[in-house]
Amino acid sequence: MRFRHPDGSTVHLAYCTNVHPAETLDGVVAQLRDHCEPVRRRLGRDRLGIGLWLARDAARTLDTDPSALRALRAELDGHGLEVVTLNGFPYQGFGAEEVKYRVYKPDWADAARLDHTTALARILAGLLPDDVKEGSISTLPLAWRTAYDDSRAEQARTALLTLAQRLDALDELTGRSIRVGLEPEPGCVVETTHDAIAPLTAVGHERIGICVDTCHLATSFEDPHTALDALTAAGVPVVKSQLSAALHAEQPHLPEVREALAAFDEPRFLHQTRTSPTLNSVRAGGAPIAAGLRGTDDLGTALGGDVLPDSAPWRAHFHVPLHAAPAEPLTSTLPVLKAALTRLVGGPRPLTRHLEVETYTWQALPPELRPRDRGRLADGIAAELALARDLLTDLGLKELP
């Protein structure tokens, strides 16, 4: 979906296909037919943007076989779909029964991550619509925090510098500008937007920036305006933003709240849980950060004992549907998304032009909330996009055909 910003530029809205994971190119093509086109039809659109997730095997096929890439571009056109952004965070196995920590491998100290991301950039240059010259890719925020030392940090920095050089060369060759954004996530080396400033300014290249995921932003109790102002002041480009909402528990000390949270403790994905008993603002490196953040790697750990203080709200990294907050006594962090979106595209100039709804956890929801078939899943995704569309038009953007 395309929107005209008041400054005259085009803002793109897509939804991420990691909600229907596939490891092979054949699986990706089936997604377009079975899921993406039905969502487009429900929205009454002639054209719908999708943020493709391409697993390692699918990406290798597309990168090494020009005819396969041309065929995928034709499939997209035939289904009324377009691609300006890719989700390059998961490498493979995102549809496995247990993903958990595996999603953080390989990290940016491993050559496989650089090679995969380079391949994605070449693929995206070939998939961009004819009238679009800029693409974006979101990626792992360097690494999971454990086993990451100075040596691996230097390897990661070198890899990002190499990537920037390759993106420059790709632009010269194709006329397509591809940018890559580190996506801060709780538990990673880059957990918050503040954590991203130092490594990104060390790289110091306009093609390497940040992807702001509003679920992750909320889970870490970051204030959207403070975070985005700090990125702007540091000259860190917002390559894209993923529109998502976290799980919020206002009174985690109550037994009924614990019981409601337990329904979201499931075995596939990590649901990092955070609380901030004190939100005293301090300054470090010129950027405001939140002091006193406490957390666990997973929701079950938080619920299993006295690991986290329960005198203040908890937030869990569980992407809940944008249009359907959980039933009381829980809710979602949709207000954080709205505040972030206002700052991202509500001003005189957009901070980013690529927005992506990313609720990949539909089938991880409590059983009574899961869509029972493809049709209901398409209904839910279309409802999320409709909500995002309305938020954008309320901010003064005009929906384009």
Tab-separated table of N, CA, C and O in Angstrom, residues 41-159:
chain	number	residue	atom	x	y	z
A	41	ARG	N	-7.116	-8.897	-1.673
A	41	ARG	CA	-8.513	-8.849	-2.113
A	41	ARG	C	-9.437	-8.381	-0.988
A	41	ARG	O	-10.394	-7.634	-1.235
A	42	ARG	N	-9.155	-8.796	0.212
A	42	ARG	CA	-9.989	-8.362	1.341
A	42	ARG	C	-9.907	-6.856	1.556
A	42	ARG	O	-10.861	-6.245	2.035
A	43	LEU	N	-8.769	-6.274	1.219
A	43	LEU	CA	-8.596	-4.830	1.378
A	43	LEU	C	-9.111	-4.049	0.175
A	43	LEU	O	-9.100	-2.812	0.187
A	44	GLY	N	-9.527	-4.757	-0.864
A	44	GLY	CA	-10.046	-4.093	-2.057
A	44	GLY	C	-8.997	-3.317	-2.814
A	44	GLY	O	-9.298	-2.291	-3.444
A	45	ARG	N	-7.754	-3.812	-2.770
A	45	ARG	CA	-6.641	-3.116	-3.398
A	45	ARG	C	-6.225	-3.809	-4.688
A	45	ARG	O	-6.248	-5.032	-4.797
A	46	ASP	N	-5.816	-3.009	-5.674
A	46	ASP	CA	-5.218	-3.582	-6.882
A	46	ASP	C	-3.767	-3.966	-6.657
A	46	ASP	O	-3.220	-4.802	-7.379
A	47	ARG	N	-3.165	-3.366	-5.634
A	47	ARG	CA	-1.743	-3.589	-5.357
A	47	ARG	C	-1.539	-3.585	-3.846
A	47	ARG	O	-2.078	-2.744	-3.132
A	48	LEU	N	-0.761	-4.556	-3.369
A	48	LEU	CA	-0.479	-4.651	-1.940
A	48	LEU	C	1.014	-4.872	-1.736
A	48	LEU	O	1.629	-5.690	-2.426
A	49	GLY	N	1.582	-4.159	-0.784
A	49	GLY	CA	2.987	-4.349	-0.452
A	49	GLY	C	3.164	-5.490	0.535
A	49	GLY	O	2.384	-5.635	1.484
A	50	ILE	N	4.177	-6.307	0.303
A	50	ILE	CA	4.534	-7.351	1.255
A	50	ILE	C	6.017	-7.231	1.596
A	50	ILE	O	6.829	-6.858	0.748
A	51	GLY	N	6.334	-7.514	2.849
A	51	GLY	CA	7.722	-7.574	3.274
A	51	GLY	C	8.144	-9.027	3.265
A	51	GLY	O	7.788	-9.788	4.158
A	52	LEU	N	8.864	-9.426	2.255
A	52	LEU	CA	9.204	-10.843	2.092
A	52	LEU	C	10.218	-11.293	3.133
A	52	LEU	O	11.196	-10.597	3.406
A	53	TRP	N	9.967	-12.482	3.705
A	53	TRP	CA	11.025	-13.189	4.425
A	53	TRP	C	11.497	-14.319	3.529
A	53	TRP	O	10.706	-15.162	3.100
A	54	LEU	N	12.785	-14.306	3.205
A	54	LEU	CA	13.389	-15.330	2.367
A	54	LEU	C	14.411	-16.101	3.187
A	54	LEU	O	15.440	-15.548	3.587
A	55	ALA	N	14.107	-17.365	3.460
A	55	ALA	CA	15.051	-18.216	4.185
A	55	ALA	C	16.290	-18.471	3.337
A	55	ALA	O	16.318	-18.217	2.128
A	56	ARG	N	17.327	-19.001	3.975
A	56	ARG	CA	18.609	-19.206	3.308
A	56	ARG	C	18.467	-19.939	1.979
A	56	ARG	O	19.018	-19.494	0.955
A	57	ASP	N	17.739	-21.062	1.957
A	57	ASP	CA	17.667	-21.872	0.738
A	57	ASP	C	16.942	-21.132	-0.380
A	57	ASP	O	17.373	-21.166	-1.539
A	58	ALA	N	15.845	-20.449	-0.033
A	58	ALA	CA	15.123	-19.681	-1.045
A	58	ALA	C	15.985	-18.544	-1.578
A	58	ALA	O	16.013	-18.271	-2.790
A	59	ALA	N	16.705	-17.876	-0.684
A	59	ALA	CA	17.561	-16.763	-1.099
A	59	ALA	C	18.687	-17.242	-2.006
A	59	ALA	O	19.017	-16.581	-3.001
A	60	ARG	N	19.287	-18.382	-1.689
A	60	ARG	CA	20.370	-18.904	-2.527
A	60	ARG	C	19.878	-19.212	-3.932
A	60	ARG	O	20.565	-18.931	-4.927
A	61	THR	N	18.693	-19.779	-4.019
A	61	THR	CA	18.136	-20.081	-5.340
A	61	THR	C	17.950	-18.808	-6.153
A	61	THR	O	18.341	-18.721	-7.327
A	62	LEU	N	17.362	-17.805	-5.539
A	62	LEU	CA	17.092	-16.556	-6.245
A	62	LEU	C	18.370	-15.809	-6.605
A	62	LEU	O	18.435	-15.150	-7.650
A	63	ASP	N	19.373	-15.909	-5.742
A	63	ASP	CA	20.618	-15.173	-5.963
A	63	ASP	C	21.490	-15.815	-7.042
A	63	ASP	O	22.289	-15.127	-7.686
A	64	THR	N	21.341	-17.103	-7.227
A	64	THR	CA	22.216	-17.818	-8.175
A	64	THR	C	21.535	-18.145	-9.491
A	64	THR	O	22.203	-18.578	-10.431
A	65	ASP	N	20.225	-17.955	-9.576
A	65	ASP	CA	19.477	-18.315	-10.781
A	65	ASP	C	18.664	-17.112	-11.262
A	65	ASP	O	17.573	-16.846	-10.744
A	66	PRO	N	19.174	-16.343	-12.211
A	66	PRO	CA	18.460	-15.154	-12.683
A	66	PRO	C	17.049	-15.460	-13.182
A	66	PRO	O	16.141	-14.640	-13.024
A	67	SER	N	16.858	-16.640	-13.777
A	67	SER	CA	15.526	-16.983	-14.278
A	67	SER	C	14.541	-17.173	-13.127
A	67	SER	O	13.356	-16.835	-13.245
A	68	ALA	N	15.024	-17.687	-11.993
A	68	ALA	CA	14.157	-17.848	-10.827
A	68	ALA	C	13.739	-16.493	-10.278
A	68	ALA	O	12.585	-16.302	-9.866
A	69	LEU	N	14.668	-15.545	-10.280
A	69	LEU	CA	14.341	-14.204	-9.807
A	69	LEU	C	13.330	-13.537	-10.729
A	69	LEU	O	12.371	-12.904	-10.266
A	70	ARG	N	13.515	-13.692	-12.024
A	70	ARG	CA	12.540	-13.121	-12.964
A	70	ARG	C	11.171	-13.762	-12.788
A	70	ARG	O	10.132	-13.085	-12.861
A	71	ALA	N	11.162	-15.057	-12.545
A	71	ALA	CA	9.888	-15.764	-12.367
A	71	ALA	C	9.177	-15.280	-11.095
A	71	ALA	O	7.950	-15.116	-11.091
A	72	LEU	N	9.935	-15.049	-10.016
A	72	LEU	CA	9.306	-14.548	-8.793
A	72	LEU	C	8.749	-13.154	-9.012
A	72	LEU	O	7.637	-12.842	-8.551
A	73	ARG	N	9.486	-12.323	-9.711
A	73	ARG	CA	8.986	-10.970	-10.012
A	73	ARG	C	7.677	-11.060	-10.803
A	73	ARG	O	6.721	-10.314	-10.538
A	74	ALA	N	7.594	-11.990	-11.742
A	74	ALA	CA	6.366	-12.174	-12.518
A	74	ALA	C	5.223	-12.672	-11.636
A	74	ALA	O	4.068	-12.253	-11.799
A	75	GLU	N	5.538	-13.558	-10.688
A	75	GLU	CA	4.506	-14.049	-9.760
A	75	GLU	C	3.963	-12.900	-8.915
A	75	GLU	O	2.751	-12.803	-8.687
A	76	LEU	N	4.845	-12.052	-8.433
A	76	LEU	CA	4.407	-10.894	-7.654
A	76	LEU	C	3.473	-10.012	-8.473
A	76	LEU	O	2.391	-9.620	-8.005
A	77	ASP	N	3.884	-9.706	-9.683
A	77	ASP	CA	3.053	-8.863	-10.547
A	77	ASP	C	1.697	-9.517	-10.801
A	77	ASP	O	0.655	-8.854	-10.783
A	78	GLY	N	1.717	-10.831	-11.040
A	78	GLY	CA	0.480	-11.542	-11.352
A	78	GLY	C	-0.509	-11.570	-10.205
A	78	GLY	O	-1.726	-11.648	-10.431
A	79	HIS	N	-0.002	-11.511	-8.983
A	79	HIS	CA	-0.882	-11.535	-7.810
A	79	HIS	C	-1.176	-10.141	-7.269
A	79	HIS	O	-1.810	-10.003	-6.223
A	80	GLY	N	-0.731	-9.104	-7.975
A	80	GLY	CA	-0.984	-7.742	-7.529
A	80	GLY	C	-0.191	-7.360	-6.289
A	80	GLY	O	-0.684	-6.622	-5.433
A	81	LEU	N	1.050	-7.835	-6.209
A	81	LEU	CA	1.879	-7.620	-5.030
A	81	LEU	C	3.163	-6.886	-5.412
A	81	LEU	O	3.632	-7.006	-6.546
A	82	GLU	N	3.724	-6.145	-4.464
A	82	GLU	CA	5.002	-5.489	-4.693
A	82	GLU	C	5.870	-5.585	-3.452
A	82	GLU	O	5.374	-5.707	-2.328
A	83	VAL	N	7.175	-5.512	-3.664
A	83	VAL	CA	8.145	-5.670	-2.579
A	83	VAL	C	9.127	-4.512	-2.607
A	83	VAL	O	9.804	-4.297	-3.615
A	84	VAL	N	9.198	-3.765	-1.489
A	84	VAL	CA	10.240	-2.747	-1.332
A	84	VAL	C	11.098	-3.029	-0.103
A	84	VAL	O	12.096	-2.342	0.125
A	85	THR	N	10.716	-4.040	0.686
A	85	THR	CA	11.461	-4.343	1.901
A	85	THR	C	11.490	-5.842	2.147
A	85	THR	O	10.556	-6.563	1.776
A	86	LEU	N	12.578	-6.303	2.748
A	86	LEU	CA	12.744	-7.701	3.126
A	86	LEU	C	13.006	-7.787	4.627
A	86	LEU	O	13.623	-6.901	5.207
A	87	ASN	N	12.555	-8.876	5.229
A	87	ASN	CA	12.922	-9.176	6.608
A	87	ASN	C	14.097	-10.138	6.565
A	87	ASN	O	13.944	-11.314	6.241
A	88	GLY	N	15.283	-9.633	6.874
A	88	GLY	CA	16.485	-10.445	6.817
A	88	GLY	C	16.955	-10.929	8.174
A	88	GLY	O	18.097	-11.377	8.310
A	89	PHE	N	16.110	-10.840	9.205
A	89	PHE	CA	16.500	-11.233	10.558
A	89	PHE	C	16.592	-12.760	10.680
A	89	PHE	O	17.687	-13.294	10.893
A	90	PRO	N	15.487	-13.514	10.537
A	90	PRO	CA	15.620	-14.981	10.629
A	90	PRO	C	16.390	-15.520	9.417
A	90	PRO	O	16.145	-15.101	8.280
A	91	TYR	N	17.287	-16.442	9.677
A	91	TYR	CA	18.127	-17.020	8.626
A	91	TYR	C	17.487	-18.273	8.039
A	91	TYR	O	17.475	-18.467	6.832
A	92	GLN	N	16.955	-19.106	8.889
A	92	GLN	CA	16.270	-20.317	8.452
A	92	GLN	C	15.500	-20.895	9.641
A	92	GLN	O	15.698	-20.494	10.783
A	93	GLY	N	14.586	-21.801	9.351
A	93	GLY	CA	13.898	-22.529	10.406
A	93	GLY	C	12.917	-21.721	11.227
A	93	GLY	O	12.583	-22.113	12.349
A	94	PHE	N	12.383	-20.623	10.685
A	94	PHE	CA	11.485	-19.792	11.477
A	94	PHE	C	10.124	-20.460	11.693
A	94	PHE	O	9.366	-20.053	12.562
A	95	GLY	N	9.825	-21.462	10.905
A	95	GLY	CA	8.576	-22.198	11.088
A	95	GLY	C	8.739	-23.462	11.903
A	95	GLY	O	7.791	-24.253	12.013
A	96	ALA	N	9.915	-23.666	12.498
A	96	ALA	CA	10.158	-24.879	13.282
A	96	ALA	C	9.282	-24.896	14.536
A	96	ALA	O	8.781	-23.862	14.989
A	97	GLU	N	9.125	-26.079	15.109
A	97	GLU	CA	8.323	-26.198	16.325
A	97	GLU	C	8.945	-25.447	17.489
A	97	GLU	O	8.251	-24.989	18.391
A	98	GLU	N	10.281	-25.333	17.500
A	98	GLU	CA	10.967	-24.539	18.513
A	98	GLU	C	12.019	-23.671	17.832
A	98	GLU	O	12.969	-24.185	17.247
A	99	VAL	N	11.825	-22.358	17.907
A	99	VAL	CA	12.768	-21.404	17.325
A	99	VAL	C	13.685	-20.856	18.415
A	99	VAL	O	14.904	-20.975	18.344
A	100	LYS	N	13.084	-20.202	19.406
A	100	LYS	CA	13.797	-19.680	20.570
A	100	LYS	C	15.111	-18.993	20.185
A	100	LYS	O	15.132	-18.112	19.340
A	101	TYR	N	16.241	-19.448	20.775
A	101	TYR	CA	17.530	-18.785	20.573
A	101	TYR	C	18.106	-19.013	19.173
A	101	TYR	O	19.036	-18.310	18.762
A	102	ARG	N	17.581	-19.981	18.443
A	102	ARG	CA	18.146	-20.295	17.129
A	102	ARG	C	18.018	-19.140	16.148
A	102	ARG	O	18.786	-19.045	15.190
A	103	VAL	N	17.049	-18.264	16.370
A	103	VAL	CA	16.821	-17.174	15.421
A	103	VAL	C	17.991	-16.189	15.388
A	103	VAL	O	18.125	-15.415	14.438
A	104	TYR	N	18.858	-16.234	16.401
A	104	TYR	CA	19.971	-15.284	16.467
A	104	TYR	C	21.250	-15.807	15.825
A	104	TYR	O	22.301	-15.173	15.921
A	105	LYS	N	21.168	-16.919	15.146
A	105	LYS	CA	22.314	-17.501	14.465
A	105	LYS	C	22.041	-17.593	12.965
A	105	LYS	O	20.935	-17.918	12.563
A	106	PRO	N	23.055	-17.362	12.125
A	106	PRO	CA	24.367	-16.817	12.449
A	106	PRO	C	24.269	-15.330	12.784
A	106	PRO	O	23.367	-14.637	12.308
A	107	ASP	N	25.194	-14.859	13.604
A	107	ASP	CA	25.184	-13.446	13.949
A	107	ASP	C	26.171	-12.690	13.058
A	107	ASP	O	26.763	-13.250	12.137
A	108	TRP	N	26.345	-11.400	13.343
A	108	TRP	CA	27.145	-10.567	12.440
A	108	TRP	C	28.652	-10.781	12.580
A	108	TRP	O	29.427	-10.205	11.813
A	109	ALA	N	29.072	-11.632	13.520
A	109	ALA	CA	30.482	-12.029	13.583
A	109	ALA	C	30.752	-13.272	12.742
A	109	ALA	O	31.896	-13.706	12.637
A	110	ASP	N	29.714	-13.810	12.127
A	110	ASP	CA	29.808	-15.011	11.289
A	110	ASP	C	29.682	-14.591	9.828
A	110	ASP	O	28.745	-13.873	9.453
A	111	ALA	N	30.586	-15.051	8.991
A	111	ALA	CA	30.578	-14.655	7.574
A	111	ALA	C	29.277	-15.029	6.879
A	111	ALA	O	28.882	-14.390	5.892
A	112	ALA	N	28.588	-16.057	7.372
A	112	ALA	CA	27.340	-16.477	6.731
A	112	ALA	C	26.280	-15.379	6.787
A	112	ALA	O	25.462	-15.251	5.869
A	113	ARG	N	26.283	-14.578	7.846
A	113	ARG	CA	25.301	-13.493	7.949
A	113	ARG	C	25.578	-12.425	6.891
A	113	ARG	O	24.643	-11.912	6.251
A	114	LEU	N	26.831	-12.067	6.702
A	114	LEU	CA	27.187	-11.090	5.675
A	114	LEU	C	26.820	-11.604	4.291
A	114	LEU	O	26.234	-10.868	3.479
A	115	ASP	N	27.149	-12.851	4.007
A	115	ASP	CA	26.866	-13.403	2.683
A	115	ASP	C	25.362	-13.449	2.418
A	115	ASP	O	24.903	-13.123	1.315
A	116	HIS	N	24.595	-13.852	3.417
A	116	HIS	CA	23.137	-13.940	3.261
A	116	HIS	C	22.532	-12.554	3.024
A	116	HIS	O	21.690	-12.376	2.131
A	117	THR	N	22.968	-11.576	3.796
A	117	THR	CA	22.409	-10.235	3.662
A	117	THR	C	22.794	-9.604	2.322
A	117	THR	O	21.994	-8.891	1.701
A	118	THR	N	24.002	-9.875	1.868
A	118	THR	CA	24.416	-9.403	0.546
A	118	THR	C	23.538	-10.011	-0.538
A	118	THR	O	23.100	-9.319	-1.476
A	119	ALA	N	23.268	-11.299	-0.417
A	119	ALA	CA	22.389	-11.963	-1.385
A	119	ALA	C	20.998	-11.342	-1.364
A	119	ALA	O	20.386	-11.100	-2.422
A	120	LEU	N	20.478	-11.063	-0.172
A	120	LEU	CA	19.158	-10.438	-0.070
A	120	LEU	C	19.136	-9.078	-0.754
A	120	LEU	O	18.147	-8.714	-1.408
A	121	ALA	N	20.208	-8.321	-0.605
A	121	ALA	CA	20.270	-7.006	-1.244
A	121	ALA	C	20.231	-7.137	-2.766
A	121	ALA	O	19.529	-6.373	-3.454
A	122	ARG	N	20.966	-8.091	-3.305
A	122	ARG	CA	20.933	-8.295	-4.763
A	122	ARG	C	19.545	-8.714	-5.218
A	122	ARG	O	19.050	-8.251	-6.266
A	123	ILE	N	18.911	-9.583	-4.452
A	123	ILE	CA	17.565	-10.041	-4.796
A	123	ILE	C	16.583	-8.876	-4.762
A	123	ILE	O	15.780	-8.697	-5.689
A	124	LEU	N	16.644	-8.076	-3.705
A	124	LEU	CA	15.712	-6.959	-3.580
A	124	LEU	C	15.883	-5.966	-4.718
A	124	LEU	O	14.891	-5.419	-5.232
A	125	ALA	N	17.118	-5.728	-5.143
A	125	ALA	CA	17.339	-4.825	-6.273
A	125	ALA	C	16.610	-5.316	-7.516
A	125	ALA	O	16.166	-4.508	-8.342
A	126	GLY	N	16.481	-6.629	-7.648
A	126	GLY	CA	15.780	-7.190	-8.793
A	126	GLY	C	14.273	-7.273	-8.632
A	126	GLY	O	13.554	-7.464	-9.620
A	127	LEU	N	13.778	-7.143	-7.398
A	127	LEU	CA	12.337	-7.240	-7.142
A	127	LEU	C	11.649	-5.887	-7.029
A	127	LEU	O	10.414	-5.817	-7.123
A	128	LEU	N	12.402	-4.816	-6.801
A	128	LEU	CA	11.784	-3.504	-6.632
A	128	LEU	C	10.920	-3.147	-7.841
A	128	LEU	O	11.302	-3.406	-8.987
A	129	PRO	N	9.763	-2.547	-7.613
A	129	PRO	CA	8.952	-2.067	-8.738
A	129	PRO	C	9.753	-1.094	-9.604
A	129	PRO	O	10.696	-0.448	-9.135
A	130	ASP	N	9.365	-0.995	-10.864
A	130	ASP	CA	10.116	-0.163	-11.808
A	130	ASP	C	10.203	1.296	-11.377
A	130	ASP	O	11.182	1.980	-11.693
A	131	ASP	N	9.175	1.779	-10.662
A	131	ASP	CA	9.156	3.190	-10.278
A	131	ASP	C	9.697	3.430	-8.875
A	131	ASP	O	9.536	4.521	-8.320
A	132	VAL	N	10.334	2.426	-8.292
A	132	VAL	CA	10.906	2.550	-6.948
A	132	VAL	C	12.403	2.283	-7.022
A	132	VAL	O	12.835	1.282	-7.592
A	133	LYS	N	13.176	3.158	-6.444
A	133	LYS	CA	14.640	3.027	-6.512
A	133	LYS	C	15.267	2.710	-5.163
A	133	LYS	O	16.479	2.486	-5.097
A	134	GLU	N	14.481	2.690	-4.087
A	134	GLU	CA	15.034	2.468	-2.758
A	134	GLU	C	14.384	1.251	-2.104
A	134	GLU	O	13.152	1.125	-2.107
A	135	GLY	N	15.218	0.371	-1.545
A	135	GLY	CA	14.734	-0.794	-0.823
A	135	GLY	C	15.354	-0.861	0.560
A	135	GLY	O	16.366	-0.204	0.841
A	136	SER	N	14.766	-1.655	1.429
A	136	SER	CA	15.267	-1.774	2.796
A	136	SER	C	15.245	-3.228	3.251
A	136	SER	O	14.424	-4.027	2.797
A	137	ILE	N	16.158	-3.538	4.161
A	137	ILE	CA	16.262	-4.879	4.740
A	137	ILE	C	16.493	-4.727	6.238
A	137	ILE	O	17.390	-3.995	6.661
A	138	SER	N	15.698	-5.399	7.041
A	138	SER	CA	15.936	-5.431	8.484
A	138	SER	C	16.770	-6.651	8.819
A	138	SER	O	16.679	-7.692	8.165
A	139	THR	N	17.601	-6.521	9.864
A	139	THR	CA	18.514	-7.611	10.187
A	139	THR	C	18.750	-7.710	11.684
A	139	THR	O	18.372	-6.820	12.469
A	140	LEU	N	19.383	-8.805	12.063
A	140	LEU	CA	19.764	-9.099	13.440
A	140	LEU	C	20.556	-7.943	14.061
A	140	LEU	O	21.461	-7.399	13.422
A	141	PRO	N	20.257	-7.571	15.326
A	141	PRO	CA	20.991	-6.478	15.981
A	141	PRO	C	22.329	-6.953	16.536
A	141	PRO	O	22.547	-7.018	17.740
A	142	LEU	N	23.200	-7.297	15.611
A	142	LEU	CA	24.562	-7.780	15.832
A	142	LEU	C	24.594	-9.216	16.329
A	142	LEU	O	25.110	-10.100	15.646
A	143	ALA	N	24.053	-9.492	17.529
A	143	ALA	CA	24.149	-10.843	18.082
A	143	ALA	C	23.336	-10.928	19.367
A	143	ALA	O	22.972	-9.898	19.959
A	144	TRP	N	23.051	-12.158	19.779
A	144	TRP	CA	22.553	-12.356	21.132
A	144	TRP	C	23.667	-11.958	22.095
A	144	TRP	O	24.845	-12.072	21.774
A	145	ARG	N	23.308	-11.500	23.277
A	145	ARG	CA	24.278	-10.813	24.139
A	145	ARG	C	25.358	-11.737	24.703
A	145	ARG	O	26.446	-11.273	25.043
A	146	THR	N	25.083	-13.026	24.860
A	146	THR	CA	26.066	-13.921	25.454
A	146	THR	C	27.117	-14.315	24.421
A	146	THR	O	26.867	-14.319	23.219
A	147	ALA	N	28.294	-14.637	24.901
A	147	ALA	CA	29.417	-15.073	24.036
A	147	ALA	C	29.748	-14.035	22.973
A	147	ALA	O	30.127	-14.366	21.851
A	148	TYR	N	29.595	-12.756	23.325
A	148	TYR	CA	29.918	-11.674	22.396
A	148	TYR	C	30.970	-10.803	23.061
A	148	TYR	O	30.688	-10.044	23.981
A	149	ASP	N	32.204	-10.927	22.592
A	149	ASP	CA	33.306	-10.198	23.203
A	149	ASP	C	33.852	-9.147	22.238
A	149	ASP	O	33.291	-8.928	21.151
A	150	ASP	N	34.931	-8.498	22.617
A	150	ASP	CA	35.492	-7.429	21.792
A	150	ASP	C	35.924	-7.940	20.419
A	150	ASP	O	35.796	-7.237	19.410
A	151	SER	N	36.441	-9.164	20.384
A	151	SER	CA	36.883	-9.721	19.110
A	151	SER	C	35.713	-9.910	18.162
A	151	SER	O	35.786	-9.550	16.977
A	152	ARG	N	34.615	-10.458	18.667
A	152	ARG	CA	33.441	-10.665	17.822
A	152	ARG	C	32.797	-9.324	17.452
A	152	ARG	O	32.254	-9.177	16.357
A	153	ALA	N	32.885	-8.364	18.352
A	153	ALA	CA	32.356	-7.035	18.036
A	153	ALA	C	33.118	-6.416	16.868
A	153	ALA	O	32.519	-5.796	15.976
A	154	GLU	N	34.422	-6.580	16.833
A	154	GLU	CA	35.221	-6.047	15.737
A	154	GLU	C	34.924	-6.785	14.440
A	154	GLU	O	34.872	-6.181	13.363
A	155	GLN	N	34.719	-8.103	14.525
A	155	GLN	CA	34.341	-8.873	13.341
A	155	GLN	C	33.012	-8.379	12.782
A	155	GLN	O	32.836	-8.251	11.562
A	156	ALA	N	32.067	-8.101	13.667
A	156	ALA	CA	30.758	-7.622	13.229
A	156	ALA	C	30.870	-6.241	12.578
A	156	ALA	O	30.251	-5.975	11.543
A	157	ARG	N	31.670	-5.372	13.183
A	157	ARG	CA	31.854	-4.031	12.610
A	157	ARG	C	32.474	-4.129	11.219
A	157	ARG	O	32.035	-3.443	10.279
A	158	THR	N	33.482	-4.976	11.073
A	158	THR	CA	34.120	-5.153	9.769
A	158	THR	C	33.128	-5.685	8.745
A	158	THR	O	33.117	-5.248	7.579
A	159	ALA	N	32.265	-6.610	9.176
A	159	ALA	CA	31.266	-7.169	8.267
A	159	ALA	C	30.283	-6.099	7.798
A	159	ALA	O	29.914	-6.051	6.611
